[in-house]
PDB file of C-alpha atoms in Angstrom:
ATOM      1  CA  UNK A  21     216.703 105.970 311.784  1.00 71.00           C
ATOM      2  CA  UNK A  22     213.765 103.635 310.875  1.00 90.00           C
ATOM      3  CA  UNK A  23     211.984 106.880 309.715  1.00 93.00           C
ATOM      4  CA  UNK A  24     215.115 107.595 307.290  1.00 93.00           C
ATOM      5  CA  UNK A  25     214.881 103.957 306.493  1.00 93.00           C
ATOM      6  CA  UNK A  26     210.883 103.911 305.446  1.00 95.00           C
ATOM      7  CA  UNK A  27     212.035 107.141 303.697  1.00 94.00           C
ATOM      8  CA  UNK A  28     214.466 105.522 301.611  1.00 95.00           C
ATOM      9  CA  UNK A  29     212.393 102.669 300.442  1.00 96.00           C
ATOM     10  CA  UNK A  30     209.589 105.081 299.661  1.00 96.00           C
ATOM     11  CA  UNK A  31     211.934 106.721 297.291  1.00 95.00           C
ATOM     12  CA  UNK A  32     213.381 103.361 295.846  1.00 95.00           C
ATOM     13  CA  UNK A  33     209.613 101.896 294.734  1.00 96.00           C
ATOM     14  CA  UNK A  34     209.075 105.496 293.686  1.00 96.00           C
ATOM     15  CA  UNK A  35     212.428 105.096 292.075  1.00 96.00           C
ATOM     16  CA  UNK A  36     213.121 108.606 292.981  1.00 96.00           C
ATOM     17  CA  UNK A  37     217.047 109.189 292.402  1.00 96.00           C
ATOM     18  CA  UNK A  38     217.127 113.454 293.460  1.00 97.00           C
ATOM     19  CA  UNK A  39     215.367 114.731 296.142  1.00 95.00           C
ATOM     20  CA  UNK A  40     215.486 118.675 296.778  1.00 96.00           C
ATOM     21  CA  UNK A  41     214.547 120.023 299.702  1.00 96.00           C
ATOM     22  CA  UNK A  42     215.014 123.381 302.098  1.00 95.00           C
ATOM     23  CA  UNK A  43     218.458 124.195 303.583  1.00 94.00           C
ATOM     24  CA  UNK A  44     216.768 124.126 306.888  1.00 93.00           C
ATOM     25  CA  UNK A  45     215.806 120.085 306.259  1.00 94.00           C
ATOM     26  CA  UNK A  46     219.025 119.378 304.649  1.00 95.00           C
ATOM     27  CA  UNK A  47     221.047 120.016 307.773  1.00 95.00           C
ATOM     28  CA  UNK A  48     218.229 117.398 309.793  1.00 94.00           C
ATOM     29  CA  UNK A  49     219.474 114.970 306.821  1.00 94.00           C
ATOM     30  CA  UNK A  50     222.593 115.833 306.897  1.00 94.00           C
ATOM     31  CA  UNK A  51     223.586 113.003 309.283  1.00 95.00           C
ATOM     32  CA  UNK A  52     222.461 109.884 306.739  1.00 95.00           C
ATOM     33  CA  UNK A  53     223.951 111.590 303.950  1.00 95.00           C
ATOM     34  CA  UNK A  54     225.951 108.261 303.783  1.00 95.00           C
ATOM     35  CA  UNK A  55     223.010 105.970 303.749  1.00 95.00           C
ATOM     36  CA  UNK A  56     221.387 108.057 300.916  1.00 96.00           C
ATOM     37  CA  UNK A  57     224.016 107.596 298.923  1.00 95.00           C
ATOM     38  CA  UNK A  58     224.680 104.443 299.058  1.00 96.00           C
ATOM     39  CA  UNK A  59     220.933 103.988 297.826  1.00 96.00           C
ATOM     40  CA  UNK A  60     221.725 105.804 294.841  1.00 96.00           C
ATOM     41  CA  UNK A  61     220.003 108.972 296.119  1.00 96.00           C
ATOM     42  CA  UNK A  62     221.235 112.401 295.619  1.00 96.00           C
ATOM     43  CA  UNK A  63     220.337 115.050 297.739  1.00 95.00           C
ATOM     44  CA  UNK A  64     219.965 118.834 297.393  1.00 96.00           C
ATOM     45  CA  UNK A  65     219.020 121.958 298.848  1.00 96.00           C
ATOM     46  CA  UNK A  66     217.700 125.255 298.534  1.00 96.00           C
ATOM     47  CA  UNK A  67     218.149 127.913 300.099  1.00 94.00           C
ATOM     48  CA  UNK A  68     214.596 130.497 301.122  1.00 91.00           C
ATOM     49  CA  UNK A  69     214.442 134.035 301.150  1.00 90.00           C
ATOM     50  CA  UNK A  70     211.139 135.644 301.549  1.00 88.00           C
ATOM     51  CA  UNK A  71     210.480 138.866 299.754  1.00 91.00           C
ATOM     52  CA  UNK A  72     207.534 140.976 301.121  1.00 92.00           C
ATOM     53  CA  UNK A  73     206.706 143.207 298.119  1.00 93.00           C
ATOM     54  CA  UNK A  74     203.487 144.527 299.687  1.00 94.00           C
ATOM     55  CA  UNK A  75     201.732 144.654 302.622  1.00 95.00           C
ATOM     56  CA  UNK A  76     204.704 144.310 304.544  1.00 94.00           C
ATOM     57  CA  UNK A  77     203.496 146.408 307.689  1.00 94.00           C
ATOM     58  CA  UNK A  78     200.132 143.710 307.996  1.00 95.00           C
ATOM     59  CA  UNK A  79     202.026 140.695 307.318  1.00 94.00           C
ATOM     60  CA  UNK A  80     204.105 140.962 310.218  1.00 93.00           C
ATOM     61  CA  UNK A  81     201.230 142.062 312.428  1.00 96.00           C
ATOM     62  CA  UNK A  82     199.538 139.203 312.184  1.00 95.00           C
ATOM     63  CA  UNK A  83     202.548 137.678 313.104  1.00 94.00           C
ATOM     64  CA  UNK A  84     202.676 139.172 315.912  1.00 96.00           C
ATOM     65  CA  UNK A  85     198.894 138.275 316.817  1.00 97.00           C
ATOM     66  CA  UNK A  86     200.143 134.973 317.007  1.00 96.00           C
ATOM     67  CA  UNK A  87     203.231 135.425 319.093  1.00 93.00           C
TER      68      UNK A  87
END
């Protein structure tokens, strides 16, 4: 919570009102959706989808190396 906190004030001397982030990190935010709010921030998220249009056959080799 005092990480959300810090986070909030960042964004109020920033004076950040939208933040956009990944559908992955909205659902860890999800639980202070209220405190956002209530600090005048609006929150929204995006959803990824990776698209390999080439070397498709190395890229997940070398994620396999690493497995």
């Amino acid at each position: 919570a005092d990480d959300i906190a810090d986070l909030v004030k960042n964004f109020q001397v920033r004076k950040v009102k939208t933040v956009v982030t990944t559908a992955k990190d909205a659902v860890k935010l999800q639980p202070f959706q209220t405190t956002f709010t209530q600090n005048g921030l609006q929150i929204y998220s995006l959803k990824i989808k990776i698209h390999i249009t080439h070397g498709k056959e190395d890229f997940f080799q070398r994620i396999a190396a690493l497995l």
